[in-house]
Amino acid sequence: MFTKVFAHRGASGYAPENTLPSFKRAYEMEADGIETDVHLTKDHVPVLIHDEHVRRTTNGKGWIKDLTMNELKTLDAGSWFSPEFAGTTMLTLEEFFTWIQHKPLRINLELKNNKIDYPHLEAKVYEVIEQFQLQDRIILSTFNPHSLQRLQKWFPHVERALLTSKRNKYLIQYAKELNVQALHIKYNLLAPQLVEKSHRENIAVRVFTVNRTNQMLHCLKQKCDGFFTDFPAHAVKVRKIYQ
């Protein structure tokens, strides 16, 4: 089992999360994949940002759902992290795909529809994936079970993952009922029995968010399919030593 390292929101320990500088650093650090978050703007453009509101990671105010892409493009999405990144702008999903399409990276799109269940988010994401023909490199994840049901309609041949941070002794059965191909679990849920039983059911297990060396080693020891980290350079180094 080769455990893959996914850069969580890009190399977000080194650059502002979900921005092109963060993604570029993840690629330079030899991550196997990039995880990023997708919301839908007022004018129905899939955009990459973690929060429903722009205040934490930009110099602006307002909810993503209430702002157009043109309005979001005027915001500074880098200065909050460091003056080095002043002027960094938010990315559309299309811009991200334009950058990544010819790079050998897996792509995990987390649909951020667990707090605001955006109408048509799945359909809009589908349009962009179809445009770039990246179906075989995509993993679609969400905490929202209703979204997973909609994703099965739009993406029957794309890997779908249930995100969860809650203990559930019937988790694997629940994953099978949702017809997902992967479980993305919070680190404190990681247990040998869960990984073993999931693999027997051909369900991949990936773990979030893994930033400490001992956590990385534990994921490697348990033969997880992957883990998400803010520090991909360190994770790749730890994996080389272990594997």
PDB file of C-alpha atoms in Angstrom:
ATOM      1  CA  MET A   1       0.000   0.000   0.000  1.00  0.00           C
ATOM      2  CA  PHE A   2       1.474   3.342  -1.113  1.00  0.00           C
ATOM      3  CA  THR A   3      -0.076   6.079   1.004  1.00  0.00           C
ATOM      4  CA  LYS A   4      -0.609   9.246  -1.025  1.00  0.00           C
ATOM      5  CA  VAL A   5       0.086  12.729   0.292  1.00  0.00           C
ATOM      6  CA  PHE A   6      -2.590  15.304  -0.511  1.00  0.00           C
ATOM      7  CA  ALA A   7      -1.760  18.980  -0.002  1.00  0.00           C
ATOM      8  CA  HIS A   8      -4.621  20.316   2.123  1.00  0.00           C
ATOM      9  CA  ARG A   9      -5.920  23.500   0.464  1.00  0.00           C
ATOM     10  CA  GLY A  10      -2.605  23.355  -1.338  1.00  0.00           C
ATOM     11  CA  ALA A  11       0.577  23.736   0.675  1.00  0.00           C
ATOM     12  CA  SER A  12      -1.388  25.848   3.126  1.00  0.00           C
ATOM     13  CA  GLY A  13       1.293  25.744   5.822  1.00  0.00           C
ATOM     14  CA  TYR A  14       3.580  27.679   3.478  1.00  0.00           C
ATOM     15  CA  ALA A  15       1.260  29.918   1.429  1.00  0.00           C
ATOM     16  CA  PRO A  16      -2.313  31.270   1.597  1.00  0.00           C
ATOM     17  CA  GLU A  17      -4.774  28.393   1.373  1.00  0.00           C
ATOM     18  CA  ASN A  18      -6.647  27.594  -1.840  1.00  0.00           C
ATOM     19  CA  THR A  19      -4.597  30.031  -3.940  1.00  0.00           C
ATOM     20  CA  LEU A  20      -2.281  29.534  -6.881  1.00  0.00           C
ATOM     21  CA  PRO A  21       0.894  30.127  -4.800  1.00  0.00           C
ATOM     22  CA  SER A  22      -0.250  27.391  -2.411  1.00  0.00           C
ATOM     23  CA  PHE A  23      -0.951  24.972  -5.248  1.00  0.00           C
ATOM     24  CA  LYS A  24       2.354  25.742  -6.950  1.00  0.00           C
ATOM     25  CA  ARG A  25       4.280  25.034  -3.761  1.00  0.00           C
ATOM     26  CA  ALA A  26       2.427  21.747  -3.284  1.00  0.00           C
ATOM     27  CA  TYR A  27       3.502  20.692  -6.783  1.00  0.00           C
ATOM     28  CA  GLU A  28       7.105  21.753  -6.160  1.00  0.00           C
ATOM     29  CA  MET A  29       7.070  19.786  -2.882  1.00  0.00           C
ATOM     30  CA  GLU A  30       6.123  16.605  -4.773  1.00  0.00           C
ATOM     31  CA  ALA A  31       2.700  16.075  -3.252  1.00  0.00           C
ATOM     32  CA  ASP A  32       0.704  13.329  -4.963  1.00  0.00           C
ATOM     33  CA  GLY A  33      -2.464  15.371  -5.021  1.00  0.00           C
ATOM     34  CA  ILE A  34      -4.139  18.620  -4.094  1.00  0.00           C
ATOM     35  CA  GLU A  35      -7.264  19.060  -1.992  1.00  0.00           C
ATOM     36  CA  THR A  36      -9.296  22.220  -2.439  1.00  0.00           C
ATOM     37  CA  ASP A  37     -12.735  23.557  -1.522  1.00  0.00           C
ATOM     38  CA  VAL A  38     -15.513  24.625  -3.875  1.00  0.00           C
ATOM     39  CA  HIS A  39     -18.320  27.123  -3.265  1.00  0.00           C
ATOM     40  CA  LEU A  40     -20.748  28.706  -5.728  1.00  0.00           C
ATOM     41  CA  THR A  41     -20.881  32.459  -6.326  1.00  0.00           C
ATOM     42  CA  LYS A  42     -24.002  34.573  -6.759  1.00  0.00           C
ATOM     43  CA  ASP A  43     -23.584  34.242 -10.530  1.00  0.00           C
ATOM     44  CA  HIS A  44     -23.120  30.451 -10.267  1.00  0.00           C
ATOM     45  CA  VAL A  45     -19.349  30.226 -10.778  1.00  0.00           C
ATOM     46  CA  PRO A  46     -17.516  27.466  -8.848  1.00  0.00           C
ATOM     47  CA  VAL A  47     -14.838  29.230  -6.802  1.00  0.00           C
ATOM     48  CA  LEU A  48     -12.081  27.928  -4.518  1.00  0.00           C
ATOM     49  CA  ILE A  49     -12.344  29.029  -0.889  1.00  0.00           C
ATOM     50  CA  HIS A  50     -12.907  27.140   2.351  1.00  0.00           C
ATOM     51  CA  ASP A  51     -15.285  29.375   4.305  1.00  0.00           C
ATOM     52  CA  GLU A  52     -18.798  30.446   3.372  1.00  0.00           C
ATOM     53  CA  HIS A  53     -17.761  34.028   4.176  1.00  0.00           C
ATOM     54  CA  VAL A  54     -14.746  35.909   2.794  1.00  0.00           C
ATOM     55  CA  ARG A  55     -13.685  37.709   5.997  1.00  0.00           C
ATOM     56  CA  ARG A  56     -11.062  35.219   7.267  1.00  0.00           C
ATOM     57  CA  THR A  57      -8.968  34.821   4.117  1.00  0.00           C
ATOM     58  CA  THR A  58      -9.494  38.091   2.228  1.00  0.00           C
ATOM     59  CA  ASN A  59      -9.694  41.815   2.897  1.00  0.00           C
ATOM     60  CA  GLY A  60     -13.401  41.809   2.069  1.00  0.00           C
ATOM     61  CA  LYS A  61     -16.780  41.164   3.642  1.00  0.00           C
ATOM     62  CA  GLY A  62     -19.780  39.110   2.635  1.00  0.00           C
ATOM     63  CA  TRP A  63     -21.003  35.621   1.866  1.00  0.00           C
ATOM     64  CA  ILE A  64     -19.785  33.808  -1.235  1.00  0.00           C
ATOM     65  CA  LYS A  65     -23.397  33.152  -2.235  1.00  0.00           C
ATOM     66  CA  ASP A  66     -24.089  36.906  -2.259  1.00  0.00           C
ATOM     67  CA  LEU A  67     -21.054  38.002  -4.286  1.00  0.00           C
ATOM     68  CA  THR A  68     -20.331  37.710  -7.997  1.00  0.00           C
ATOM     69  CA  MET A  69     -17.075  36.343  -9.319  1.00  0.00           C
ATOM     70  CA  ASN A  70     -16.085  39.808 -10.536  1.00  0.00           C
ATOM     71  CA  GLU A  71     -16.604  41.170  -7.018  1.00  0.00           C
ATOM     72  CA  LEU A  72     -14.562  38.348  -5.508  1.00  0.00           C
ATOM     73  CA  LYS A  73     -11.731  38.981  -7.964  1.00  0.00           C
ATOM     74  CA  THR A  74     -11.235  42.460  -6.513  1.00  0.00           C
ATOM     75  CA  LEU A  75     -10.344  41.019  -3.097  1.00  0.00           C
ATOM     76  CA  ASP A  76      -6.840  40.388  -1.762  1.00  0.00           C
ATOM     77  CA  ALA A  77      -6.644  36.712  -0.759  1.00  0.00           C
ATOM     78  CA  GLY A  78      -2.971  36.688   0.219  1.00  0.00           C
ATOM     79  CA  SER A  79      -2.063  39.534   2.569  1.00  0.00           C
ATOM     80  CA  TRP A  80      -3.775  37.911   5.566  1.00  0.00           C
ATOM     81  CA  PHE A  81      -1.148  35.155   5.386  1.00  0.00           C
ATOM     82  CA  SER A  82       1.931  37.264   4.652  1.00  0.00           C
ATOM     83  CA  PRO A  83       2.804  40.552   2.872  1.00  0.00           C
ATOM     84  CA  GLU A  84       4.740  38.364   0.435  1.00  0.00           C
ATOM     85  CA  PHE A  85       1.434  37.270  -1.062  1.00  0.00           C
ATOM     86  CA  ALA A  86      -0.253  40.676  -1.308  1.00  0.00           C
ATOM     87  CA  GLY A  87      -2.474  40.921  -4.365  1.00  0.00           C
ATOM     88  CA  THR A  88      -3.124  37.195  -4.664  1.00  0.00           C
ATOM     89  CA  THR A  89      -6.637  36.652  -5.990  1.00  0.00           C
ATOM     90  CA  MET A  90      -9.209  33.930  -5.543  1.00  0.00           C
ATOM     91  CA  LEU A  91      -9.387  31.249  -8.232  1.00  0.00           C
ATOM     92  CA  THR A  92     -12.271  29.840 -10.155  1.00  0.00           C
ATOM     93  CA  LEU A  93     -12.411  26.081 -10.594  1.00  0.00           C
ATOM     94  CA  GLU A  94     -11.784  26.639 -14.290  1.00  0.00           C
ATOM     95  CA  GLU A  95      -8.588  28.605 -13.580  1.00  0.00           C
ATOM     96  CA  PHE A  96      -7.393  25.878 -11.222  1.00  0.00           C
ATOM     97  CA  PHE A  97      -7.997  23.191 -13.850  1.00  0.00           C
ATOM     98  CA  THR A  98      -6.186  25.265 -16.472  1.00  0.00           C
ATOM     99  CA  TRP A  99      -3.124  25.255 -14.211  1.00  0.00           C
ATOM    100  CA  ILE A 100      -3.270  21.608 -13.098  1.00  0.00           C
ATOM    101  CA  GLN A 101      -4.524  19.809 -16.208  1.00  0.00           C
ATOM    102  CA  HIS A 102      -1.082  18.774 -17.508  1.00  0.00           C
ATOM    103  CA  LYS A 103       0.471  18.032 -14.101  1.00  0.00           C
ATOM    104  CA  PRO A 104       0.489  14.458 -12.720  1.00  0.00           C
ATOM    105  CA  LEU A 105      -1.573  15.271  -9.633  1.00  0.00           C
ATOM    106  CA  ARG A 106      -4.747  13.776  -8.182  1.00  0.00           C
ATOM    107  CA  ILE A 107      -7.449  16.335  -7.477  1.00  0.00           C
ATOM    108  CA  ASN A 108      -9.740  16.223  -4.462  1.00  0.00           C
ATOM    109  CA  LEU A 109     -12.606  18.673  -4.698  1.00  0.00           C
ATOM    110  CA  GLU A 110     -14.481  19.141  -1.450  1.00  0.00           C
ATOM    111  CA  LEU A 111     -17.927  20.525  -2.187  1.00  0.00           C
ATOM    112  CA  LYS A 112     -18.641  22.970   0.638  1.00  0.00           C
ATOM    113  CA  ASN A 113     -22.369  22.402   0.786  1.00  0.00           C
ATOM    114  CA  ASN A 114     -22.810  21.072   4.304  1.00  0.00           C
ATOM    115  CA  LYS A 115     -23.718  24.484   5.782  1.00  0.00           C
ATOM    116  CA  ILE A 116     -25.172  26.107   2.670  1.00  0.00           C
ATOM    117  CA  ASP A 117     -26.560  23.517   0.282  1.00  0.00           C
ATOM    118  CA  TYR A 118     -26.003  25.481  -2.920  1.00  0.00           C
ATOM    119  CA  PRO A 119     -28.577  24.648  -5.600  1.00  0.00           C
ATOM    120  CA  HIS A 120     -26.871  23.385  -8.765  1.00  0.00           C
ATOM    121  CA  LEU A 121     -23.363  23.177  -7.265  1.00  0.00           C
ATOM    122  CA  GLU A 122     -22.932  19.582  -8.464  1.00  0.00           C
ATOM    123  CA  ALA A 123     -24.152  20.457 -11.958  1.00  0.00           C
ATOM    124  CA  LYS A 124     -21.838  23.459 -12.265  1.00  0.00           C
ATOM    125  CA  VAL A 125     -18.841  21.433 -11.090  1.00  0.00           C
ATOM    126  CA  TYR A 126     -19.796  18.720 -13.570  1.00  0.00           C
ATOM    127  CA  GLU A 127     -19.720  21.226 -16.434  1.00  0.00           C
ATOM    128  CA  VAL A 128     -16.152  22.288 -15.610  1.00  0.00           C
ATOM    129  CA  ILE A 129     -14.880  18.734 -15.144  1.00  0.00           C
ATOM    130  CA  GLU A 130     -16.437  17.751 -18.470  1.00  0.00           C
ATOM    131  CA  GLN A 131     -14.801  20.742 -20.132  1.00  0.00           C
ATOM    132  CA  PHE A 132     -11.332  19.623 -19.032  1.00  0.00           C
ATOM    133  CA  GLN A 133     -11.950  15.853 -19.184  1.00  0.00           C
ATOM    134  CA  LEU A 134     -10.379  15.230 -15.788  1.00  0.00           C
ATOM    135  CA  GLN A 135     -12.831  12.580 -14.574  1.00  0.00           C
ATOM    136  CA  ASP A 136     -10.176   9.918 -14.022  1.00  0.00           C
ATOM    137  CA  ARG A 137      -8.110  12.174 -11.720  1.00  0.00           C
ATOM    138  CA  ILE A 138     -10.908  13.599  -9.594  1.00  0.00           C
ATOM    139  CA  ILE A 139     -12.170  12.675  -6.136  1.00  0.00           C
ATOM    140  CA  LEU A 140     -15.357  14.445  -5.058  1.00  0.00           C
ATOM    141  CA  SER A 141     -15.932  14.677  -1.314  1.00  0.00           C
ATOM    142  CA  THR A 142     -18.563  16.224   0.927  1.00  0.00           C
ATOM    143  CA  PHE A 143     -20.076  15.991   4.394  1.00  0.00           C
ATOM    144  CA  ASN A 144     -23.530  16.284   2.803  1.00  0.00           C
ATOM    145  CA  PRO A 145     -25.177  12.877   2.138  1.00  0.00           C
ATOM    146  CA  HIS A 146     -27.816  14.459  -0.093  1.00  0.00           C
ATOM    147  CA  SER A 147     -25.061  15.918  -2.249  1.00  0.00           C
ATOM    148  CA  LEU A 148     -23.464  12.482  -2.525  1.00  0.00           C
ATOM    149  CA  GLN A 149     -26.748  11.142  -3.883  1.00  0.00           C
ATOM    150  CA  ARG A 150     -26.846  13.939  -6.453  1.00  0.00           C
ATOM    151  CA  LEU A 151     -23.189  13.333  -7.322  1.00  0.00           C
ATOM    152  CA  GLN A 152     -23.966   9.716  -8.119  1.00  0.00           C
ATOM    153  CA  LYS A 153     -26.333  10.980 -10.802  1.00  0.00           C
ATOM    154  CA  TRP A 154     -23.901  13.477 -12.275  1.00  0.00           C
ATOM    155  CA  PHE A 155     -20.679  11.532 -11.717  1.00  0.00           C
ATOM    156  CA  PRO A 156     -21.406   7.777 -11.813  1.00  0.00           C
ATOM    157  CA  HIS A 157     -17.823   6.978 -12.874  1.00  0.00           C
ATOM    158  CA  VAL A 158     -15.960   9.484 -10.682  1.00  0.00           C
ATOM    159  CA  GLU A 159     -14.683   8.555  -7.217  1.00  0.00           C
ATOM    160  CA  ARG A 160     -16.934   9.942  -4.490  1.00  0.00           C
ATOM    161  CA  ALA A 161     -16.009  10.208  -0.811  1.00  0.00           C
ATOM    162  CA  LEU A 162     -17.988  10.722   2.374  1.00  0.00           C
ATOM    163  CA  LEU A 163     -16.338  13.174   4.738  1.00  0.00           C
ATOM    164  CA  THR A 164     -16.956  12.613   8.415  1.00  0.00           C
ATOM    165  CA  SER A 165     -15.653  13.695  11.807  1.00  0.00           C
ATOM    166  CA  LYS A 166     -18.253  11.783  13.854  1.00  0.00           C
ATOM    167  CA  ARG A 167     -17.953   8.326  15.355  1.00  0.00           C
ATOM    168  CA  ASN A 168     -20.350   5.827  13.824  1.00  0.00           C
ATOM    169  CA  LYS A 169     -20.042   2.083  14.377  1.00  0.00           C
ATOM    170  CA  TYR A 170     -22.046   1.567  11.198  1.00  0.00           C
ATOM    171  CA  LEU A 171     -19.875   3.903   9.125  1.00  0.00           C
ATOM    172  CA  ILE A 172     -18.833   1.337   6.532  1.00  0.00           C
ATOM    173  CA  GLN A 173     -22.411   0.177   6.051  1.00  0.00           C
ATOM    174  CA  TYR A 174     -23.473   3.808   5.697  1.00  0.00           C
ATOM    175  CA  ALA A 175     -20.769   4.360   3.071  1.00  0.00           C
ATOM    176  CA  LYS A 176     -22.031   1.335   1.152  1.00  0.00           C
ATOM    177  CA  GLU A 177     -25.596   2.642   1.292  1.00  0.00           C
ATOM    178  CA  LEU A 178     -24.402   5.954  -0.132  1.00  0.00           C
ATOM    179  CA  ASN A 179     -22.473   4.032  -2.808  1.00  0.00           C
ATOM    180  CA  VAL A 180     -19.239   5.941  -2.209  1.00  0.00           C
ATOM    181  CA  GLN A 181     -15.794   4.657  -3.036  1.00  0.00           C
ATOM    182  CA  ALA A 182     -13.937   6.323  -0.173  1.00  0.00           C
ATOM    183  CA  LEU A 183     -14.176   7.492   3.417  1.00  0.00           C
ATOM    184  CA  HIS A 184     -12.378  10.689   4.375  1.00  0.00           C
ATOM    185  CA  ILE A 185     -12.168  10.642   8.160  1.00  0.00           C
ATOM    186  CA  LYS A 186     -10.898  12.972  10.853  1.00  0.00           C
ATOM    187  CA  TYR A 187      -7.618  11.743  12.335  1.00  0.00           C
ATOM    188  CA  ASN A 188      -9.130  10.784  15.701  1.00  0.00           C
ATOM    189  CA  LEU A 189     -11.378   8.244  13.961  1.00  0.00           C
ATOM    190  CA  LEU A 190      -8.459   6.306  12.489  1.00  0.00           C
ATOM    191  CA  ALA A 191      -8.414   2.716  13.728  1.00  0.00           C
ATOM    192  CA  PRO A 192      -6.943  -0.506  12.289  1.00  0.00           C
ATOM    193  CA  GLN A 193     -10.328  -2.228  12.205  1.00  0.00           C
ATOM    194  CA  LEU A 194     -11.883   0.591  10.199  1.00  0.00           C
ATOM    195  CA  VAL A 195      -9.127   0.518   7.597  1.00  0.00           C
ATOM    196  CA  GLU A 196      -9.172  -3.268   7.326  1.00  0.00           C
ATOM    197  CA  LYS A 197     -12.957  -3.519   7.016  1.00  0.00           C
ATOM    198  CA  SER A 198     -13.098  -0.646   4.523  1.00  0.00           C
ATOM    199  CA  HIS A 199     -10.457  -2.229   2.330  1.00  0.00           C
ATOM    200  CA  ARG A 200     -12.343  -5.544   2.391  1.00  0.00           C
ATOM    201  CA  GLU A 201     -15.292  -3.625   0.952  1.00  0.00           C
ATOM    202  CA  ASN A 202     -13.041  -1.886  -1.610  1.00  0.00           C
ATOM    203  CA  ILE A 203     -13.537   1.459   0.115  1.00  0.00           C
ATOM    204  CA  ALA A 204     -10.485   3.708   0.322  1.00  0.00           C
ATOM    205  CA  VAL A 205      -9.623   5.476   3.579  1.00  0.00           C
ATOM    206  CA  ARG A 206      -8.001   8.908   3.676  1.00  0.00           C
ATOM    207  CA  VAL A 207      -7.398  10.990   6.799  1.00  0.00           C
ATOM    208  CA  PHE A 208      -7.595  14.711   7.593  1.00  0.00           C
ATOM    209  CA  THR A 209      -5.843  16.907   8.707  1.00  0.00           C
ATOM    210  CA  VAL A 210      -2.461  15.300   9.440  1.00  0.00           C
ATOM    211  CA  ASN A 211       0.285  17.773  10.326  1.00  0.00           C
ATOM    212  CA  ARG A 212       2.436  16.136  13.006  1.00  0.00           C
ATOM    213  CA  THR A 213       5.147  13.567  12.325  1.00  0.00           C
ATOM    214  CA  ASN A 214       3.654  10.980  14.680  1.00  0.00           C
ATOM    215  CA  GLN A 215       0.265  11.325  12.964  1.00  0.00           C
ATOM    216  CA  MET A 216       1.842  10.861   9.541  1.00  0.00           C
ATOM    217  CA  LEU A 217       3.666   7.754  10.727  1.00  0.00           C
ATOM    218  CA  HIS A 218       0.451   6.359  12.182  1.00  0.00           C
ATOM    219  CA  CYS A 219      -1.357   6.826   8.843  1.00  0.00           C
ATOM    220  CA  LEU A 220       1.515   5.087   7.055  1.00  0.00           C
ATOM    221  CA  LYS A 221       1.557   2.222   9.565  1.00  0.00           C
ATOM    222  CA  GLN A 222      -2.200   1.706   9.230  1.00  0.00           C
ATOM    223  CA  LYS A 223      -1.832   1.578   5.421  1.00  0.00           C
ATOM    224  CA  CYS A 224      -4.251   4.401   4.756  1.00  0.00           C
ATOM    225  CA  ASP A 225      -4.803   5.205   1.112  1.00  0.00           C
ATOM    226  CA  GLY A 226      -3.850   8.812   1.740  1.00  0.00           C
ATOM    227  CA  PHE A 227      -3.831  11.714   4.132  1.00  0.00           C
ATOM    228  CA  PHE A 228      -4.340  15.451   3.858  1.00  0.00           C
ATOM    229  CA  THR A 229      -1.689  17.778   5.251  1.00  0.00           C
ATOM    230  CA  ASP A 230      -0.846  21.474   5.331  1.00  0.00           C
ATOM    231  CA  PHE A 231       2.855  20.534   5.162  1.00  0.00           C
ATOM    232  CA  PRO A 232       3.354  18.284   2.107  1.00  0.00           C
ATOM    233  CA  ALA A 233       7.141  18.757   1.981  1.00  0.00           C
ATOM    234  CA  HIS A 234       7.493  17.303   5.462  1.00  0.00           C
ATOM    235  CA  ALA A 235       4.964  14.561   4.741  1.00  0.00           C
ATOM    236  CA  VAL A 236       6.807  13.432   1.606  1.00  0.00           C
ATOM    237  CA  LYS A 237      10.048  13.348   3.587  1.00  0.00           C
ATOM    238  CA  VAL A 238       8.484  11.261   6.373  1.00  0.00           C
ATOM    239  CA  ARG A 239       7.024   8.831   3.837  1.00  0.00           C
ATOM    240  CA  LYS A 240      10.376   8.372   2.109  1.00  0.00           C
ATOM    241  CA  ILE A 241      11.965   7.438   5.415  1.00  0.00           C
ATOM    242  CA  TYR A 242       9.131   5.070   6.392  1.00  0.00           C
ATOM    243  CA  GLN A 243       8.313   3.403   3.088  1.00  0.00           C
TER     244      GLN A 243
END
